[in-house]
CSV table of C-alpha atoms in Angstrom, one decimal:
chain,number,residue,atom,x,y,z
V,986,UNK,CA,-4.1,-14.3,18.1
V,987,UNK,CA,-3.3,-12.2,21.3
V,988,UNK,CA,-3.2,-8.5,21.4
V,989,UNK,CA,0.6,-8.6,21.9
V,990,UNK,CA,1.5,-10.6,19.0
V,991,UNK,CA,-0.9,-9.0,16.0
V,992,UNK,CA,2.2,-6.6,15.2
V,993,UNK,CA,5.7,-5.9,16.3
V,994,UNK,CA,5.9,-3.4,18.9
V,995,UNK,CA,7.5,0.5,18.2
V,996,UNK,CA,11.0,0.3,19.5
V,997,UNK,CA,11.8,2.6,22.5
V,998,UNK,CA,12.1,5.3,23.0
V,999,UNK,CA,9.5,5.8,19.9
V,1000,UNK,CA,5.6,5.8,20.6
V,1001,UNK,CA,3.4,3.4,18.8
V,1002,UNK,CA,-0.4,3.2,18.0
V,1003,UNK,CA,-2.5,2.4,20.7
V,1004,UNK,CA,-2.7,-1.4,21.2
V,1005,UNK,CA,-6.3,-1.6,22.2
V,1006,UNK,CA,-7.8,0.8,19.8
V,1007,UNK,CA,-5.8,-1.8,16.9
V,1008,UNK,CA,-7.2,-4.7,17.6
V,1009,UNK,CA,-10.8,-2.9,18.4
V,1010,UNK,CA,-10.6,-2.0,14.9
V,1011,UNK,CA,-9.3,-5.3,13.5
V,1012,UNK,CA,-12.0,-7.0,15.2
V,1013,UNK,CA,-14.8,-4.6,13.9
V,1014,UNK,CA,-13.3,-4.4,10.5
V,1015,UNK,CA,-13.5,-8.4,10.5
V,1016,UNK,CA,-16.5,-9.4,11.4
V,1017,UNK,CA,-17.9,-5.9,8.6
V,1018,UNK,CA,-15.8,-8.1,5.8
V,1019,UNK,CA,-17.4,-11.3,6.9
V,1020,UNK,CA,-20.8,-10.1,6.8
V,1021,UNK,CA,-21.2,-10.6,10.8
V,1022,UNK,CA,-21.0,-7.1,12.1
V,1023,UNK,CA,-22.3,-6.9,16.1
V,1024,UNK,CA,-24.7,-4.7,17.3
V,1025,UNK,CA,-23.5,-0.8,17.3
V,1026,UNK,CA,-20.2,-1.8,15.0
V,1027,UNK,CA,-19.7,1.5,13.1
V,1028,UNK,CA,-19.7,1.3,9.5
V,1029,UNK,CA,-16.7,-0.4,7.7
V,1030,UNK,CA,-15.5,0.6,4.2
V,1031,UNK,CA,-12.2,0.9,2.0
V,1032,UNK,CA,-12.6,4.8,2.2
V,1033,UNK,CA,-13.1,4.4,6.3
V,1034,UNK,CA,-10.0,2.6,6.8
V,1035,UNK,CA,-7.7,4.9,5.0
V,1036,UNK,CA,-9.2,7.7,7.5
V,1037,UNK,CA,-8.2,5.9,10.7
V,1038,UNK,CA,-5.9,7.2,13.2
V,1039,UNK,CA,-5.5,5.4,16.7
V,1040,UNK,CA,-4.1,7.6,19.4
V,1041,UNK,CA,-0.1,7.1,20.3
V,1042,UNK,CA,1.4,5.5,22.8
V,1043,UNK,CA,4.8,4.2,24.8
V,1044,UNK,CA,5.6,0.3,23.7
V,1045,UNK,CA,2.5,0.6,21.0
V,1046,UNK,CA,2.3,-1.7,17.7
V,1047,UNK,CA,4.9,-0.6,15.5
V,1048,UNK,CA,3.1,2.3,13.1
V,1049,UNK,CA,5.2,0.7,9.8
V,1050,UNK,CA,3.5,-2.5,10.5
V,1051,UNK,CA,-0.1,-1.4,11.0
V,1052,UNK,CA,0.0,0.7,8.2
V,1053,UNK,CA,1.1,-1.6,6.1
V,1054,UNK,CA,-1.6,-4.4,7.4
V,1055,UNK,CA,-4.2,-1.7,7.0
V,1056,UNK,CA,-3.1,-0.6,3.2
V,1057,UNK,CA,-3.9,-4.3,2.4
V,1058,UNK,CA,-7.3,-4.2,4.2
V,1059,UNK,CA,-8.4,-1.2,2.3
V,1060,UNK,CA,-7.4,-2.9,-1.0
V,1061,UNK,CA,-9.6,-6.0,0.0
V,1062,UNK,CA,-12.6,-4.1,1.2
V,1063,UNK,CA,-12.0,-1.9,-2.3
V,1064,UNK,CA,-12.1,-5.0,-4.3
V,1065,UNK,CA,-15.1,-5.9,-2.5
V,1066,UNK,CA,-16.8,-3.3,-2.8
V,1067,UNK,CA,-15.9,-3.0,-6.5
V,1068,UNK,CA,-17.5,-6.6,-6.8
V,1069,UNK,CA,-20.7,-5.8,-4.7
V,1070,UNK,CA,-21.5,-2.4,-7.0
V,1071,UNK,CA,-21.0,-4.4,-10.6
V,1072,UNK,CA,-23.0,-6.7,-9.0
V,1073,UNK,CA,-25.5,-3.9,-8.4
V,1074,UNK,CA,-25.2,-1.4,-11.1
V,1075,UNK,CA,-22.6,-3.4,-13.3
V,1076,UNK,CA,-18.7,-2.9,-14.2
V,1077,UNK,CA,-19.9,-0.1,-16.3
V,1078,UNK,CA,-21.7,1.9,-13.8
V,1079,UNK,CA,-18.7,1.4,-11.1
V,1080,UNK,CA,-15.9,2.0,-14.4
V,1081,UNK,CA,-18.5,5.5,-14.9
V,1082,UNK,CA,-18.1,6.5,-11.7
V,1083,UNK,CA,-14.5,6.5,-11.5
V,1084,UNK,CA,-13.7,7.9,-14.9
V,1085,UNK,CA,-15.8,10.9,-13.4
V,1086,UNK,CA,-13.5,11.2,-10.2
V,1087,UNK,CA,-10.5,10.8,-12.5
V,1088,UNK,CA,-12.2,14.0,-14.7
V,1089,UNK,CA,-12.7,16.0,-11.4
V,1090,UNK,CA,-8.8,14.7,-10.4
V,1091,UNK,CA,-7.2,15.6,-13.7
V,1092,UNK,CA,-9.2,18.9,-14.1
V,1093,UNK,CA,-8.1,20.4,-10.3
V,1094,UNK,CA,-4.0,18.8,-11.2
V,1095,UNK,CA,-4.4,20.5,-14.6
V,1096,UNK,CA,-4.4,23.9,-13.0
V,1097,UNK,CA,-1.8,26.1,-13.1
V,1098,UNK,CA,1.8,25.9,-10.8
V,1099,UNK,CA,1.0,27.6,-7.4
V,1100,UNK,CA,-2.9,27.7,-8.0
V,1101,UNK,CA,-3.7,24.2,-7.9
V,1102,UNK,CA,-5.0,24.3,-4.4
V,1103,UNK,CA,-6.0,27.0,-1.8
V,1104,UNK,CA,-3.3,28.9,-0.3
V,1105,UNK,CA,-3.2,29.4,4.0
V,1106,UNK,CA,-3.0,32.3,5.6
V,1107,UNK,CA,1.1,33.6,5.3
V,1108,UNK,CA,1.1,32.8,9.1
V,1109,UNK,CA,-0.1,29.6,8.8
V,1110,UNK,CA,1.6,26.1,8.0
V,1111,UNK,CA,0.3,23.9,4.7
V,1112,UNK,CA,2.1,21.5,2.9
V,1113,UNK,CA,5.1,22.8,0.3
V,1114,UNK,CA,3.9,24.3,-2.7
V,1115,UNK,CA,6.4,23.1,-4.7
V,1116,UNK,CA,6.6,19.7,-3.7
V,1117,UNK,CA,2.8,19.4,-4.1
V,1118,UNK,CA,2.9,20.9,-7.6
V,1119,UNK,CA,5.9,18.4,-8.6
V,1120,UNK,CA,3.6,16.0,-7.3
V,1121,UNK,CA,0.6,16.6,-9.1
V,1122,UNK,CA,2.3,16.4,-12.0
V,1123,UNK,CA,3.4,13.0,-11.5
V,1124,UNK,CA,-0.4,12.1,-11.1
V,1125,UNK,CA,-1.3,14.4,-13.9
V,1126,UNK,CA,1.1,12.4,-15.9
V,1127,UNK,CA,-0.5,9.0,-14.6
V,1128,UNK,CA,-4.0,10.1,-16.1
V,1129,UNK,CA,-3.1,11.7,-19.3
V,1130,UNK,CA,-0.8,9.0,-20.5
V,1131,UNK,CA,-0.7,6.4,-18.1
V,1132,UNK,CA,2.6,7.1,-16.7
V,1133,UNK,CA,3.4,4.5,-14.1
V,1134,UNK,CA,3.0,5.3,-10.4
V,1135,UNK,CA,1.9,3.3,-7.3
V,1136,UNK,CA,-0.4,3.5,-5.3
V,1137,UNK,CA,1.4,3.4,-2.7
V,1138,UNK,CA,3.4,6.1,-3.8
V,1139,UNK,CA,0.1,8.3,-3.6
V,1140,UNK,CA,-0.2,6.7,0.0
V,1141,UNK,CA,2.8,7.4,1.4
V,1142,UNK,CA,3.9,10.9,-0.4
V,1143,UNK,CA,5.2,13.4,2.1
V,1144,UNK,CA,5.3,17.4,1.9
V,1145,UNK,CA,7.1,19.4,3.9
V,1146,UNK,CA,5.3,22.2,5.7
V,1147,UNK,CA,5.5,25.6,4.2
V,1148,UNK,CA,4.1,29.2,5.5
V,1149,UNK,CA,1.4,30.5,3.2
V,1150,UNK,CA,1.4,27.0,1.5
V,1151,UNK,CA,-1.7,25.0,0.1
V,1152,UNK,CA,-4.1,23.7,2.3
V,1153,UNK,CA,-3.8,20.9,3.9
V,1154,UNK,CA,-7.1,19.1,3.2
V,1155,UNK,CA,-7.7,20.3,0.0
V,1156,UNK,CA,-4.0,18.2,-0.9
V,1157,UNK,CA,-5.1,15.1,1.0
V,1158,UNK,CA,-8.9,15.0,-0.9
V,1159,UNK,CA,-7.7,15.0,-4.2
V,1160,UNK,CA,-4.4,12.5,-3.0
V,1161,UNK,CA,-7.6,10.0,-1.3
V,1162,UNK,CA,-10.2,10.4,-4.5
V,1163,UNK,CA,-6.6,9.6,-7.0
V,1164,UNK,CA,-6.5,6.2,-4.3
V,1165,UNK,CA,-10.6,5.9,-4.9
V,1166,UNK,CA,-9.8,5.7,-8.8
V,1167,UNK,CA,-6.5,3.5,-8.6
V,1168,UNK,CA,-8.7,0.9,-6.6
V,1169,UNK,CA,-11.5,1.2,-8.9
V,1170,UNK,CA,-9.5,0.5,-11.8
V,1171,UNK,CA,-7.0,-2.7,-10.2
C-alpha cells in the first residue's frame, strides 16, 4: 500500500497528521504484532499506541481516520497481550490485576464532587470540573453496577477547559487505566 493511499487525506484548509511519521508507525507497529521487529524498533504495546501523537501538518492523513485505525490496533495488541499473560500467569492472574486497577479506578471516582482530582493553579487552564465529575460518575456507575458505556466513549470524551479546574493528567490517567480494565475484561 503506498503512503498516499493508507488513509484519506484532512480536507483543506484543515491540518492532518504527519504522513511519514503514520506509516513509520504502522510499519514498526506491524512487524512488533508479527513477532518480526527490526533492529532499534521501539517497543510496541496496546498502552503505547493510545499515547501516540504524530506532529500536524498541511494535506496530512485525515486525524478521524487514523484514530479510528489506531483504536482498533490497540484493541488487537490488548487482546494479545491479554492472551500472552494467561498464557504466562493464567486468566486469573491477568482477571487479578485488573480487578485491582478497577479498585484503584472506582476508589479515586468515588471521591467527593470537586475533589476527585487535583485542582490547577486559578490562573491556569485544566479540564471542566463539572464535566469531569459528570463524567466520572458515568464510569463510577459502569463499575458499581455495570451500567453500560463504551469504550469508546472513555476514548473520545471531551472537557472543556476551565480556570482553576482539575489537572489535566491526573483526568487522562484514571480515563487510560478505566481503557486498561475495559480491554482486560472484553
Amino acid at each position: 500500500m503506498s503512503s498516499s493511499s493508507t488513509f484519506p487525506r484532512a480536507r483543506k484548509p484543515k491540518l492532518g497528521y504527519d504522513t511519514d511519521q503514520v506509516e513509520e508507525f504502522l510499519r514498526v507497529a506491524r512487524r512488533a504484532f508479527d513477532g518480526t521487529p527490526a533492529p532499534g524498533d521501539p517497543e510496541v504495546s496496546a498502552e503505547k499506541i493510545r499515547l501516540t501523537a504524530f506532529g500536524m501538518q498541511k494535506g496530512g492523513y485525515s486525524t478521524a481516520h487514523v484514530d479510528a485505525a489506531l483504536e482498533r490496533l490497540e484493541d488487537a495488541f490488548a487482546a494479545r497481550e491479554r492472551q500472552i499473560a494467561a498464557r504466562l500467569h493464567g486468566d486469573e492472574a491477568w482477571l487479578r490485576e485488573a480487578r485491582t486497577t478497577a479498585q484503584v479506578v472506582s476508589n479515586r471516582l468515588a471521591r467527593a464532587d470537586g475533589e476527585r482530582f487535583e485542582r490547577v493553579n486559578p490562573l491556569v487552564l485544566g479540564y471542566s470540573v463539572k464535566e469531569v465529575d459528570r463524567f466520572a460518575e458515568r464510569l463510577s456507575r459502569y463499575f458499581s453496577d455495570g451500567w453500560p458505556i463504551g469504550i469508546d466513549d472513555v476514548r473520545t470524551v471531551t472537557f472543556r477547559a476551565q480556570r482553576g479546574g482539575y489537572r489535566e493528567s491526573q483526568v487522562d490517567l484514571v480515563l487510560d487505566a478505566v481503557v486498561d480494565v475495559m480491554l482486560a475484561v472484553r
